Short mmCIF file of C-alpha atoms and ligand atoms in Angstrom, two decimals:
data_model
loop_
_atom_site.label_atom_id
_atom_site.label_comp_id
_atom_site.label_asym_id
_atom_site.label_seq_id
_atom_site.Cartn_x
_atom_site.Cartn_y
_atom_site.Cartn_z
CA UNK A 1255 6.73 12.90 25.52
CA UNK A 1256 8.09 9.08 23.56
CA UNK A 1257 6.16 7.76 26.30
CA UNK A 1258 2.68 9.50 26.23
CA UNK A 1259 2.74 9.13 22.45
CA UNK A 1260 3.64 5.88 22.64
CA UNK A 1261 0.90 5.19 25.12
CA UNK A 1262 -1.70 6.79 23.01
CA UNK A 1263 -0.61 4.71 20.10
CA UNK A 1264 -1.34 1.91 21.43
CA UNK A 1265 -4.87 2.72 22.58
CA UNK A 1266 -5.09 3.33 19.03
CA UNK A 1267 -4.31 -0.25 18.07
CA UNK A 1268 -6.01 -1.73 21.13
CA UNK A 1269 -9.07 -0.05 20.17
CA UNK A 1270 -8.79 -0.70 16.52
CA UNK A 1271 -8.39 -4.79 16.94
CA UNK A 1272 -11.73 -6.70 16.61
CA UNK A 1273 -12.74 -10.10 17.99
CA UNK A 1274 -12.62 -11.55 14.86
CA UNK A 1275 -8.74 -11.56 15.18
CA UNK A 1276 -7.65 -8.49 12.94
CA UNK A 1277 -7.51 -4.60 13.11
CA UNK A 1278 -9.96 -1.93 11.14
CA UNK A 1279 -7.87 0.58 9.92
CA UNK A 1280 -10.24 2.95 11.57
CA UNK A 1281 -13.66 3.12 12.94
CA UNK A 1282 -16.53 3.91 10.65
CA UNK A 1283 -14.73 4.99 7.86
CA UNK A 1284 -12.76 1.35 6.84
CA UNK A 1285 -14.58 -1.20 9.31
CA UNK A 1286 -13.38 -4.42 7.75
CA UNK A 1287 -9.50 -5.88 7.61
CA UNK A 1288 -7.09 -4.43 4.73
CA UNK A 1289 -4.22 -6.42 3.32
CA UNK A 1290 -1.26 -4.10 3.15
CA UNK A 1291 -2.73 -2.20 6.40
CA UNK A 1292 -2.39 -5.22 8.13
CA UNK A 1293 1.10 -5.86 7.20
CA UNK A 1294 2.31 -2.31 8.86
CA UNK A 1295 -0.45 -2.79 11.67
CA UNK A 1296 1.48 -6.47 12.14
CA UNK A 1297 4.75 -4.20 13.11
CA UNK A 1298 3.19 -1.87 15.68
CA UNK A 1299 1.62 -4.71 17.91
CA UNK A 1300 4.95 -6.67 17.49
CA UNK A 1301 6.64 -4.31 20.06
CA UNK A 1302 3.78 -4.77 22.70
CA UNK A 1303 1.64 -7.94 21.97
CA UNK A 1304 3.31 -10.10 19.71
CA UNK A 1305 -0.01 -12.63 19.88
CA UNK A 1306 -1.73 -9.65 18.30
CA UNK A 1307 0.68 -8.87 15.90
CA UNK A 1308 1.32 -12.97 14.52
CA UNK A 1309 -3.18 -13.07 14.58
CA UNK A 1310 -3.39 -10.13 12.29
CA UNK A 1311 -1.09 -11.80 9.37
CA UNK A 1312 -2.62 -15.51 10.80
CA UNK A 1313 -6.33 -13.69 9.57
CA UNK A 1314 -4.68 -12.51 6.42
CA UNK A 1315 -3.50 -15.51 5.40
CA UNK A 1316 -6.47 -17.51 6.14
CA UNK A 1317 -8.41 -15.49 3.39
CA UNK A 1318 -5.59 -16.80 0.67
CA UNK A 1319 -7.59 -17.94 -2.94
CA UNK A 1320 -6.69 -21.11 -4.09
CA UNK A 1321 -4.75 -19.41 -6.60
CA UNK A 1322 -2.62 -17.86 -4.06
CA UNK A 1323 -4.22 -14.48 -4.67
CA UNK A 1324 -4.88 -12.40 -1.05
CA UNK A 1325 -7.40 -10.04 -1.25
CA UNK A 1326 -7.44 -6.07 -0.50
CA UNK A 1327 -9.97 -5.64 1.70
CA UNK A 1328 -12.20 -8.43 3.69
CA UNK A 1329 -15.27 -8.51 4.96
CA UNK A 1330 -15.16 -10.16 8.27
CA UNK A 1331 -18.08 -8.92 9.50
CA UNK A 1332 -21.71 -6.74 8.02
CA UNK A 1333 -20.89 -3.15 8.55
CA UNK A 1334 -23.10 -0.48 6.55
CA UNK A 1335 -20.91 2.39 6.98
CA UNK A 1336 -18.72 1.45 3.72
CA UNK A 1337 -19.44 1.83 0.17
CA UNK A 1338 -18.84 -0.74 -1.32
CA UNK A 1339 -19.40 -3.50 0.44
CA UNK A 1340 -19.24 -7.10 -0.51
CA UNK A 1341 -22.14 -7.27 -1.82
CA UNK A 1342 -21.10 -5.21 -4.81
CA UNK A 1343 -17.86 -7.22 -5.34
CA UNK A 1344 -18.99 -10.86 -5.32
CA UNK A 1345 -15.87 -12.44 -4.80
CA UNK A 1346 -17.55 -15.58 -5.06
CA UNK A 1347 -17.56 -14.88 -8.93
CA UNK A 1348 -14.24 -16.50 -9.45
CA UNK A 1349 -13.87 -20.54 -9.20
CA UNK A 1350 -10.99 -20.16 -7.05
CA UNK A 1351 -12.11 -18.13 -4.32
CA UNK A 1352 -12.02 -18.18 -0.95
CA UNK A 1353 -15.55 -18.98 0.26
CA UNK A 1354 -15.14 -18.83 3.75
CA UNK A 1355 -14.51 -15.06 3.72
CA UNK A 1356 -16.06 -12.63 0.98
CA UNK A 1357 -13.84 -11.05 0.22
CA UNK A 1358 -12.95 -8.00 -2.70
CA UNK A 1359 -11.73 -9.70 -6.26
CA UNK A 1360 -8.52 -7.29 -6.20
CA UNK A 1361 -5.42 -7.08 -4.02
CA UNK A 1362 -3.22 -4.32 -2.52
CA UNK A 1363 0.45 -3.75 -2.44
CA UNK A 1364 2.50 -7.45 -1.61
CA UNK A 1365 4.51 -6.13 2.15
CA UNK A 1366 3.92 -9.72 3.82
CA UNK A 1367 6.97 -10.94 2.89
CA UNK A 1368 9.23 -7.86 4.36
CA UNK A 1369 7.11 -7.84 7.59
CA UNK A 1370 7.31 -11.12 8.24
CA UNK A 1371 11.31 -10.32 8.40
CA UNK A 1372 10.91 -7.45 10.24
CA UNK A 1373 8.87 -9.28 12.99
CA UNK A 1374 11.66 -12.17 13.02
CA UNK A 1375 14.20 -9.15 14.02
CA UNK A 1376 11.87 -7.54 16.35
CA UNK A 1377 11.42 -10.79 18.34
CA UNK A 1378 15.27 -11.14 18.33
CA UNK A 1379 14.85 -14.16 15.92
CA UNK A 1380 12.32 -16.03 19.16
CA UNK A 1381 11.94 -19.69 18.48
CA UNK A 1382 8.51 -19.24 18.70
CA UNK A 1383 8.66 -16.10 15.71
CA UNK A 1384 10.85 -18.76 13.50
CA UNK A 1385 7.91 -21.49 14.23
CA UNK A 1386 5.31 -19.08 13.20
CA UNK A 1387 7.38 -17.86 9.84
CA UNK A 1388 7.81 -21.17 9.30
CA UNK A 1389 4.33 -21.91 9.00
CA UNK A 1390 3.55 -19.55 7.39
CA UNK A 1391 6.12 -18.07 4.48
CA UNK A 1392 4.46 -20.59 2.00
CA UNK A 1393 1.35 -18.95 1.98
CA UNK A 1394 3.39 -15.70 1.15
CA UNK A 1395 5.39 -17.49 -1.37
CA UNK A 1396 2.37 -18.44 -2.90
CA UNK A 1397 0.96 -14.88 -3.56
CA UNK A 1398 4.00 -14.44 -4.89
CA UNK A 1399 3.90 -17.27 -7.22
CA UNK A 1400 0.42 -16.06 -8.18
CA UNK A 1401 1.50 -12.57 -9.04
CA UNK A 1402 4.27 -13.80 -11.54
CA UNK A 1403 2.25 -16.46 -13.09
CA UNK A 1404 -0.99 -14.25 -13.74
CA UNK A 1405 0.07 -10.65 -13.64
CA UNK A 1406 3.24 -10.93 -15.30
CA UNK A 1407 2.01 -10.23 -18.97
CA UNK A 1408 5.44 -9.66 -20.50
CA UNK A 1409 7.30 -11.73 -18.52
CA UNK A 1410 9.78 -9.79 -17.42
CA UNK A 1411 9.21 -9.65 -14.06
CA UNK A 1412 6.94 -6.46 -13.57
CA UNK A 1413 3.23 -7.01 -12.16
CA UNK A 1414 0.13 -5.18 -13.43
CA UNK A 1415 -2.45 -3.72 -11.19
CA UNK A 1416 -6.17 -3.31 -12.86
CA UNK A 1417 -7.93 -0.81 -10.60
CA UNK A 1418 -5.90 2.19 -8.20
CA UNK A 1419 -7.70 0.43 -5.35
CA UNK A 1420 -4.92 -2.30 -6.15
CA UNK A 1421 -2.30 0.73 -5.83
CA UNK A 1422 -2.74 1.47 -2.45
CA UNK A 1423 -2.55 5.34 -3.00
CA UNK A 1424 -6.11 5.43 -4.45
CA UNK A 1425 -6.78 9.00 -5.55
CA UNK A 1426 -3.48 10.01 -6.79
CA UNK A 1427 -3.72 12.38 -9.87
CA UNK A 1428 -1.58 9.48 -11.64
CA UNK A 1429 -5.11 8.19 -12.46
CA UNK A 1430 -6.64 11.70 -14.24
CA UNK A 1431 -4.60 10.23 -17.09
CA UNK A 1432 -6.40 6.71 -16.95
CA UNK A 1433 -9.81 8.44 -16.14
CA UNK A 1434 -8.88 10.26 -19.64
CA UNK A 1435 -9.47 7.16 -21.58
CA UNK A 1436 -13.08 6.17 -20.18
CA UNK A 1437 -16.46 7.04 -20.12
CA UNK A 1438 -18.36 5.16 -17.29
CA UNK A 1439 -22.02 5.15 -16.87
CA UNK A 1440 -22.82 7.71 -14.07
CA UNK A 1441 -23.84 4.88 -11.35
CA UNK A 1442 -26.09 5.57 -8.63
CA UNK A 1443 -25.23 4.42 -5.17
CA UNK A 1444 -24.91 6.09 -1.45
CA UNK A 1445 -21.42 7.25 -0.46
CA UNK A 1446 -20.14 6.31 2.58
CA UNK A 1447 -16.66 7.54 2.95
CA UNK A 1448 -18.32 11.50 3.03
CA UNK A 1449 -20.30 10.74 6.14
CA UNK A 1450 -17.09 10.76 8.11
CA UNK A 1451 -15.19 12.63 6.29
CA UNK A 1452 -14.85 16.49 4.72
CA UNK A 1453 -16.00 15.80 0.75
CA UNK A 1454 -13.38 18.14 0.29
CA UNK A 1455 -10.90 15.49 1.65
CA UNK A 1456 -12.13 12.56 -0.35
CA UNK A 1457 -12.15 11.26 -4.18
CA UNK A 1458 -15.46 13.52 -6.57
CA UNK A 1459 -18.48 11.59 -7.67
CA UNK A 1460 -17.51 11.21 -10.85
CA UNK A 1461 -14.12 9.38 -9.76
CA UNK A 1462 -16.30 6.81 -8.20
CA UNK A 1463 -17.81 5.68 -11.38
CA UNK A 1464 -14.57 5.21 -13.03
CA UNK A 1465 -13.62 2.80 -9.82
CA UNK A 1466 -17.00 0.63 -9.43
CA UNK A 1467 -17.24 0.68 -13.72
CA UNK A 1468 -13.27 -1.12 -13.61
CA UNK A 1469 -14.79 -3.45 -11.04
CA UNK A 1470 -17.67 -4.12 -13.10
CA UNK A 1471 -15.38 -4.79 -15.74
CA UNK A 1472 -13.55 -7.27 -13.73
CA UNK A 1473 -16.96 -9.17 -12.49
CA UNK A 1474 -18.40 -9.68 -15.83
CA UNK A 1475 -14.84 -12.14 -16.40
CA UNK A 1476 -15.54 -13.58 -13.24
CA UNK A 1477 -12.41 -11.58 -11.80
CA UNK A 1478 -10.43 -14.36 -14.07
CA UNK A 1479 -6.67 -12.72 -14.83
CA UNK A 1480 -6.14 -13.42 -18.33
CA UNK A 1481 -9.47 -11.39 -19.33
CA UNK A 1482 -8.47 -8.46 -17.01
CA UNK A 1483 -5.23 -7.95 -18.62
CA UNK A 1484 -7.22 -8.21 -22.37
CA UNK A 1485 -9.94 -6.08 -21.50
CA UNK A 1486 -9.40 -3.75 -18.36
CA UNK A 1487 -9.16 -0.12 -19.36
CA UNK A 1488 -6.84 0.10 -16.28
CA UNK A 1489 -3.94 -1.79 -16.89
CA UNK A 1490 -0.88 -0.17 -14.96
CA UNK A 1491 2.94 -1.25 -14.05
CA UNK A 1492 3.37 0.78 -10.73
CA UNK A 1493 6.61 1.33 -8.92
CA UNK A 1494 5.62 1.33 -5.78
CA UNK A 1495 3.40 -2.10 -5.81
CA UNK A 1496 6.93 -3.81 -7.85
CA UNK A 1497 9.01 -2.36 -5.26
CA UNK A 1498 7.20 -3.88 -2.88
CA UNK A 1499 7.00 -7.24 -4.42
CA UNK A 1500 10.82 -7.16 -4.80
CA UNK A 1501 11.39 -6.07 -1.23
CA UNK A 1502 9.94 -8.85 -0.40
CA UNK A 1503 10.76 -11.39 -2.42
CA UNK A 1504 13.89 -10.32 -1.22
CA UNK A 1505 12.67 -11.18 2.53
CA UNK A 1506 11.54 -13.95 1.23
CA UNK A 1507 14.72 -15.12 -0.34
CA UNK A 1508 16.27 -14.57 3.16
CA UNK A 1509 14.35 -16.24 5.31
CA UNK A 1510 14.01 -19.53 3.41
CA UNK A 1511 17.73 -18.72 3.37
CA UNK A 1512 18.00 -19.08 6.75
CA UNK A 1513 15.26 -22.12 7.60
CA UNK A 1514 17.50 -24.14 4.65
CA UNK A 1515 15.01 -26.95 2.65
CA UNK A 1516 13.52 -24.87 0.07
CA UNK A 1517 16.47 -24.29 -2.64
CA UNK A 1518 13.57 -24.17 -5.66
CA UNK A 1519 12.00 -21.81 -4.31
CA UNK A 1520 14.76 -19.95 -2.98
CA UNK A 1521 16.10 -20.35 -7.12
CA UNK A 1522 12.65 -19.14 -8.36
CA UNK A 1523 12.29 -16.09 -6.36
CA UNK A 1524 15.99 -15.48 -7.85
CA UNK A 1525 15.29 -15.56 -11.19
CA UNK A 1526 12.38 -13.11 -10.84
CA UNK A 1527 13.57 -10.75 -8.78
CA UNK A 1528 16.83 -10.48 -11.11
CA UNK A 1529 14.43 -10.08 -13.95
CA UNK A 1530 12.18 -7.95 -11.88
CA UNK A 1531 14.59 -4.91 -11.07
CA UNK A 1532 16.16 -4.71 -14.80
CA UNK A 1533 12.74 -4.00 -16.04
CA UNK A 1534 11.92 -1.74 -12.97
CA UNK A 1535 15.19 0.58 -14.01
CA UNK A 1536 14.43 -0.11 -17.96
CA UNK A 1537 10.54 0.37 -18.14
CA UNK A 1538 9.59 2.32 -14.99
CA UNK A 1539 12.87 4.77 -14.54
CA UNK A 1540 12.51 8.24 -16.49
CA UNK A 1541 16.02 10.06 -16.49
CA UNK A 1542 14.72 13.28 -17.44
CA UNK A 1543 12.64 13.39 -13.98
CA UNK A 1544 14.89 11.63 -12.15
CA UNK A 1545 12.51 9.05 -10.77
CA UNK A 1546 10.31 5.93 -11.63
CA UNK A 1547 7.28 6.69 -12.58
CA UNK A 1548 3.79 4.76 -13.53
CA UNK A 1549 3.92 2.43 -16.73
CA UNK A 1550 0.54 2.89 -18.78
CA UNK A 1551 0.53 -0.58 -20.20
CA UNK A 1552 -2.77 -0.45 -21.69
CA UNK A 1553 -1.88 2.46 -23.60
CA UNK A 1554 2.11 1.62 -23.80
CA UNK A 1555 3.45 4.87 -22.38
CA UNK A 1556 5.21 5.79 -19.34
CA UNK A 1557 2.50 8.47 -17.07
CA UNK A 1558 5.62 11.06 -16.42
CA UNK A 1559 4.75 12.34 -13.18
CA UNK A 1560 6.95 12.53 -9.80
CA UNK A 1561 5.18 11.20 -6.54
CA UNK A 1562 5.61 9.97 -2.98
CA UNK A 1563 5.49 5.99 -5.22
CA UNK A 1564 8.31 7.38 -7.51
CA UNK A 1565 11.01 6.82 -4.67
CA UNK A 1566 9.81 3.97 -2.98
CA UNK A 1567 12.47 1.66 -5.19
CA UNK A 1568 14.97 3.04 -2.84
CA UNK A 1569 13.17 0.63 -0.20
CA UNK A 1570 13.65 -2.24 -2.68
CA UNK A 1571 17.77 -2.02 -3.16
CA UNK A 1572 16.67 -1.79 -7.27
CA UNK A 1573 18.46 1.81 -8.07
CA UNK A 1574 21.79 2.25 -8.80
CA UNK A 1575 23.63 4.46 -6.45
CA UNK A 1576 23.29 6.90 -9.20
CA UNK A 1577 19.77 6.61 -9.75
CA UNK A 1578 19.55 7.09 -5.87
CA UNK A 1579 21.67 10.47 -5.72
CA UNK A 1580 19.12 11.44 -8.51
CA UNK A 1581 16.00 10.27 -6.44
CA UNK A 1582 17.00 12.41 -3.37
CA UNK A 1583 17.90 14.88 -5.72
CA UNK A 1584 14.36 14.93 -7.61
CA UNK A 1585 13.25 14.44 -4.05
CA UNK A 1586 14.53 17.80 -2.42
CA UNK A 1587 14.52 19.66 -5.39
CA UNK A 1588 10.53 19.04 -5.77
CA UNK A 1589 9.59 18.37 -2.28
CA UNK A 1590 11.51 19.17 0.29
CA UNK A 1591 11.34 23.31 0.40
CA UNK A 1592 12.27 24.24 3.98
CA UNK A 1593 8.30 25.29 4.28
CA UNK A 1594 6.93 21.69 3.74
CA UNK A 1595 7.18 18.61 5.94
CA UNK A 1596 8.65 15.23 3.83
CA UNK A 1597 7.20 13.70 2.02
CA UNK A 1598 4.00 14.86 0.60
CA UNK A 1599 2.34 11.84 -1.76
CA UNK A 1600 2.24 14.60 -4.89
CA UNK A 1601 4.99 16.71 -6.72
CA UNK A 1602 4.08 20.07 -4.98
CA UNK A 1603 5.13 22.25 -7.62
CA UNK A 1604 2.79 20.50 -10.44
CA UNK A 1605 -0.76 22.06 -10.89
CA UNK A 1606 -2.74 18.35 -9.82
CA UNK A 1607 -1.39 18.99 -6.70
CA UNK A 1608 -3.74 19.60 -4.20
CA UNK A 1609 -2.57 19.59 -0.39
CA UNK A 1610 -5.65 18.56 1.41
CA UNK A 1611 -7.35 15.50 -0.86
CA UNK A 1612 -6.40 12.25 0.04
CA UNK A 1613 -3.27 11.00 -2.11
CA UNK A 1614 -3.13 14.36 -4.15
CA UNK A 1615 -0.59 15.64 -2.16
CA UNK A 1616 -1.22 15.22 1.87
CA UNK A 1617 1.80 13.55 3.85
CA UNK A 1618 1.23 9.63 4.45
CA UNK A 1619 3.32 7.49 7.61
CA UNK A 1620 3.76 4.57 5.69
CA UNK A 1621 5.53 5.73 2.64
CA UNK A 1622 7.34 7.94 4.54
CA UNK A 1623 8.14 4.97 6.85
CA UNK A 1624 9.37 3.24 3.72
CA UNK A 1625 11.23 6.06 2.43
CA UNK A 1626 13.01 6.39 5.82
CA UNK A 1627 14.43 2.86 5.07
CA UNK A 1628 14.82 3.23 1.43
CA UNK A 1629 16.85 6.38 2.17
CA UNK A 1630 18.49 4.61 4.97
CA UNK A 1631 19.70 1.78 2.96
CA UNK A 1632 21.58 4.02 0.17
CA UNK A 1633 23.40 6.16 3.33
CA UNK A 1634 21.47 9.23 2.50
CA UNK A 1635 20.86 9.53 6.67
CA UNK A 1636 20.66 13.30 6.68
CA UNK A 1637 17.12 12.95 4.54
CA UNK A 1638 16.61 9.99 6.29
CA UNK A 1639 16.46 11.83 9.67
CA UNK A 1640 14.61 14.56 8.50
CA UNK A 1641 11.63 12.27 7.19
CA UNK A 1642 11.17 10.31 9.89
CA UNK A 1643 11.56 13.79 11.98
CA UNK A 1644 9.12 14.80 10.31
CA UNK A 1645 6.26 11.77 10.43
CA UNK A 1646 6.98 12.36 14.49
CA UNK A 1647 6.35 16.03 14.45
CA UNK A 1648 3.18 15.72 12.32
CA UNK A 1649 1.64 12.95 14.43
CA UNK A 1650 2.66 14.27 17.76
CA UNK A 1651 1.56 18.55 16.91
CA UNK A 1652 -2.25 16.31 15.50
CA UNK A 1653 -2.66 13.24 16.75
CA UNK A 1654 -2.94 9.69 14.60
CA UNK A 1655 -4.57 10.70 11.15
CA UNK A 1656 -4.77 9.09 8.59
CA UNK A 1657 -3.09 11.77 6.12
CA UNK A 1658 -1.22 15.02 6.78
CA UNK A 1659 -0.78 18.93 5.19
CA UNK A 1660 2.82 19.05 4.29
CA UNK A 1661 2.93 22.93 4.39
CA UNK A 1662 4.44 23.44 7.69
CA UNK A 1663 2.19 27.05 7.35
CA UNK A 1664 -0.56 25.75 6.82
CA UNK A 1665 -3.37 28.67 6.05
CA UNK A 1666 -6.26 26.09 6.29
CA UNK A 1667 -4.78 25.17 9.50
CA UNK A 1668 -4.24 25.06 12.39
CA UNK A 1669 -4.88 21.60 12.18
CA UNK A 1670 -2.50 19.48 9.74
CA UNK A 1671 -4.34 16.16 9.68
CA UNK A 1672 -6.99 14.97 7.34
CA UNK A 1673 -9.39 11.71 6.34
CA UNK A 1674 -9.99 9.40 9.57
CA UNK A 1675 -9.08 9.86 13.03
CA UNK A 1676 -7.34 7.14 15.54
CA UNK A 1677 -5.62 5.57 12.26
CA UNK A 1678 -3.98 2.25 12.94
CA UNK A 1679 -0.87 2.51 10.27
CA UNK A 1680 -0.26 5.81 11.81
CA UNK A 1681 0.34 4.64 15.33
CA UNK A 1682 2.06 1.64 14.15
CA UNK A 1683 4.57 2.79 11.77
CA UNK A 1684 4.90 5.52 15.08
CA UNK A 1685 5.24 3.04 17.15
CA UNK A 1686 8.29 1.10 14.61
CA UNK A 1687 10.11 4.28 14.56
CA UNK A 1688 9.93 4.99 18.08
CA UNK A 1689 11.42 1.63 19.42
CA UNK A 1690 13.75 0.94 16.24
CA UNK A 1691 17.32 0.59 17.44
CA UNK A 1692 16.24 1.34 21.22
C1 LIG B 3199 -7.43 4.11 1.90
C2 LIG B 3199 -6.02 4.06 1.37
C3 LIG B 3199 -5.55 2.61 1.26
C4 LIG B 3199 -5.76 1.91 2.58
C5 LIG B 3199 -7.24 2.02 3.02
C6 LIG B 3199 -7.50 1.47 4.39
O1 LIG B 3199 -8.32 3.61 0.97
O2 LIG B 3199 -5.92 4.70 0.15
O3 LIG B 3199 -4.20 2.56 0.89
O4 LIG B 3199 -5.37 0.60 2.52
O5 LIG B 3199 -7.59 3.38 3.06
O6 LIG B 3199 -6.72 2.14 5.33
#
C-alpha cells in the first residue's frame, strides 16, 4: 500500500516536471511554474531525485527582481489554457523586473527559506546540499530583505499582501469582506480555469473582476510598492503569509548559523523576526476566537473569522503555549467533529462555508502538512497524528487532487476530491510524510 502510493506519486511529479527545469502544478489547469508550489514540490523530489528537487528552487530563483521580489506565478513557456496569462500582467511594467522571464507583478507565500532547511536534513546535511544552500540562501535573504523594506508599512515587522492571489488560499470567504468595499467594472475576458474544472468548484464571475480590477490597480503604478500600499483597495496583514515569512526567517537564521560569515544578516533577520511575532500575537491574535485571524489594514480592522490560515502560526513557533492549547482548542471545537476529516480550509460551522469550492472549506495537503508540524512542534501529537492520518486517507480512498471534501459522509460523494487531478503538492507533501522519520 506505502509503496504503490508512493509509486504513483511520483509519476505524478515525473509527469508534472517540464524541460524548462520546473514542475506545473498540474496539467491544463496551472501550466506555468508557481512560487510557493515549488517550494513543497522541492520536498517531494528531494526523497527520489535530488537534481530535480535543487532545479526547481535553481528556476525559482533565477526569476528574482532586482529588488529581491520573486514572483507568484511564471511564465516559462506560451500556454493558452490559463486566464490570465502574461500578457495581462506585464511584469515588464516595473523598472526592476526581471526581463528574462515574464513573469506576474505579485508574489505568493515566502516557504524558500524553511525548504531549503528541510532539504539540508533530507540529504543528511550532503556536502553537495550545503554547496547548493550556500549558493543560494542570499537570493532568499534577499526576498526577505525586500518584503521588510517595501511591505512593511508600519514597521513592525508584519508584511502586507495586495491581491488574495498573493495569499495563496485564493477564494477564501476572508475576501467577501474586501469584495464589500469595491465596485469593479464587469470585465470581459474567457475563463480558463472552468474548462477543466466543475464551475461549481471554482471562484463566480463576478469574483474575477474584483481580482484582474486589483491587478489593474497595481499596473497603472507600474506594480511600484509604495503606490500599492496608498492606493490598493486590498491591503491585508495575513497570518498565514507572516507565519511563513517567520518560519523562515527562522531557517534562515539557522542555516547562516551554521555556514558562519554572515553575522549582519544573521542580526537583521533577528531584529525582525523579534519584532515580527509581537505584532503577529498583538495585531493578528483575537482571544475571543481563539485564533489569528486576517488584519484589514486598509480599513484598520481585524476580519474575525477562523480558517485553515488561522493556525498556521503554530508552524512558525510565534504562539504562546497558551495561545496554542487555545488554537487546538478553536481547532477541534470548530473543525474537528468525528464526521469531518482535518483540516478543512473554512470554519465549518459558519454560513460562508461551503465544502466543495476551492478554499471555502475543501481539505488542502499543504496546510495540513504545515499544521502537522505546527502541531508537532507544541507536543499536541495526538492531533498531530490524526491530521496527517487524515491527508493519507483522503489521498489514498481519491487519488492526488488538488483539494478534498472534509465530510467523511460525503452526500455529493462518493468521490472526495475536487479542482485538478495528478496535483504535484499533493503527491509531494505525500511523499514528505511518507518517508519522514523512516
Ligand atoms: C491555486 C491555489 C494556489 C496555488 C495555485 C497553483 O490557485 O489557490 O495557492 O499556488 O493554485 O497550484
Amino acid at each position: 500500500m506505502r509503496e504503490q502510493l508512493m509509486e504513483r506519486a511520483v509519476q505524478v511529479l515525473e509527469r508534472n516536471y517540464q524541460e524548462g527545469g520546473f514542475t506545473i502544478p498540474c496539467e491544463g489547469l496551472y501550466p506555468f511554474q508557481w512560487k510557493w508550489d515549488s517550494g513543497f514540490i522541492a520536498l517531494g523530489f528531494a526523497y527520489f531525485d535530488m537534481e530535480k528537487a535543487k532545479k526547481e528552487i535553481e528556476t525559482l530563483l533565477q526569476s528574482q527582481w532586482e529588488n529581491g521580489f520573486i514572483p507568484h506565478i511564471i511564465f516559462h513557456n506560451d500556454s493558452d489554457t490559463y486566464f490570465p496569462g502574461a500578457d495581462f500582467h506585464q511584469s515588464h511594467l516595473h523598472p526592476q523586473s526581471n526581463k528574462n522571464f515574464p513573469s506576474t507583478g505579485m508574489t505568493q507565500p515566502p516557504v524558500t527559506g524553511f525548504v531549503l532547511e528541510r532539504l539540508l536534513e533530507i540529504s543528511k546535511h550532503s556536502e553537495d546540499m550545503i554547496g547548493f544552500i550556500k549558493k543560494h540562501i542570499d537570493k532568499v535573504y534577499q526576498n526577505h530583505v525586500y518584503f521588510y523594506e517595501h511591505r512593511d508599512v508600519e514597521n513592525d515587522g508584519l508584511v502586507y499582501i495586495y491581491h488574495n492571489w498573493e495569499s495563496g488560499t485564493d477564494n477564501s470567504p476572508i475576501w467577501d469582506d474586501i469584495w464589500d468595499t469595491m465596485n469593479p467594472p464587469e470585465y470581459e475576458f474567457e475563463r480558463r480555469d472552468t474548462s477543466h474544472v466543475d464551475p461549481a468548484q471554482r471562484p463566480s464571475k463576478r469574483e474575477y473582476d474584483h481580482y484582474l480590477y486589483i491587478i489593474d490597480i497595481a499596473k497603472k503604478y507600474n506594480y511600484e510598492d509604495s503606490k500599492i500600499a496608498a492606493h490598493s483597495p486590498f491591503l491585508v496583514i495575513d497570518p498565514l503569509f507572516n507565519s511563513m515569512l517567520i518560519r523562515s526567517n527562522e531557517a534562515l537564521i539557522k542555516l547562516y548559523d551554521l555556514f558562519g560569515g554572515s553575522q549582519d544578516k544573521v542580526d537583521y533577520l533577528k531584529s525582525k523576526q523579534a519584532m515580527g511575532i509581537e505584532s503577529l500575537n498583538s495585531k493578528l491574535y483575537n482571544k475571543e476566537l481563539g485564533a489569528y485571524v486576517h488584519f484589514d489594514q486598509r480599513n484598520n480592522k481585524q476580519i474575525p473569522y477562523v480558517c485553515s490560515s488561522s493556525f498556521a502560526p503554530l508552524y512558525s513557533g510565534a504562539p504562546t503555549n497558551q495561545q496554542a492549547q487555545s488554537l487546538v482548542n478553536t481547532m477541534l471545537a470548530k473543525f474537528g467533529d468525528e464526521g469531518r476529516y482535518l483540516c478543512a480550509s473554512f470554519d465549518p460551522t459558519h454560513d460562508r462555508f461551503n465544502p466543495r469550492k476551492y478554499w471555502r472549506g475543501p481539505v488542502w495537503i499543504n496546510l495540513n502538512w504545515m499544521l502537522y508540524h505546527g502541531l508537532q512542534r507544541y507536543g499536541f501529537e495526538e492531533v498531530a497524528k490524526q491530521v496527517k492520518a487524515d491527508s493519507l486517507e483522503l489521498i489514498s480512498k481519491n487519488g492526488f487532487y488538488e483539494y478534498f471534501d472534509s465530510r467523511k459522509d460525503n452526500p455529493d460523494g462518493p468521490l472526495n476530491g475536487y479542482g485538478g487531478n495528478n496535483f504535484s503538492w499533493s503527491a509531494a507533501l505525500l511523499i514528505d510524510f511518507l518517508n519522514e522519520n523512516p
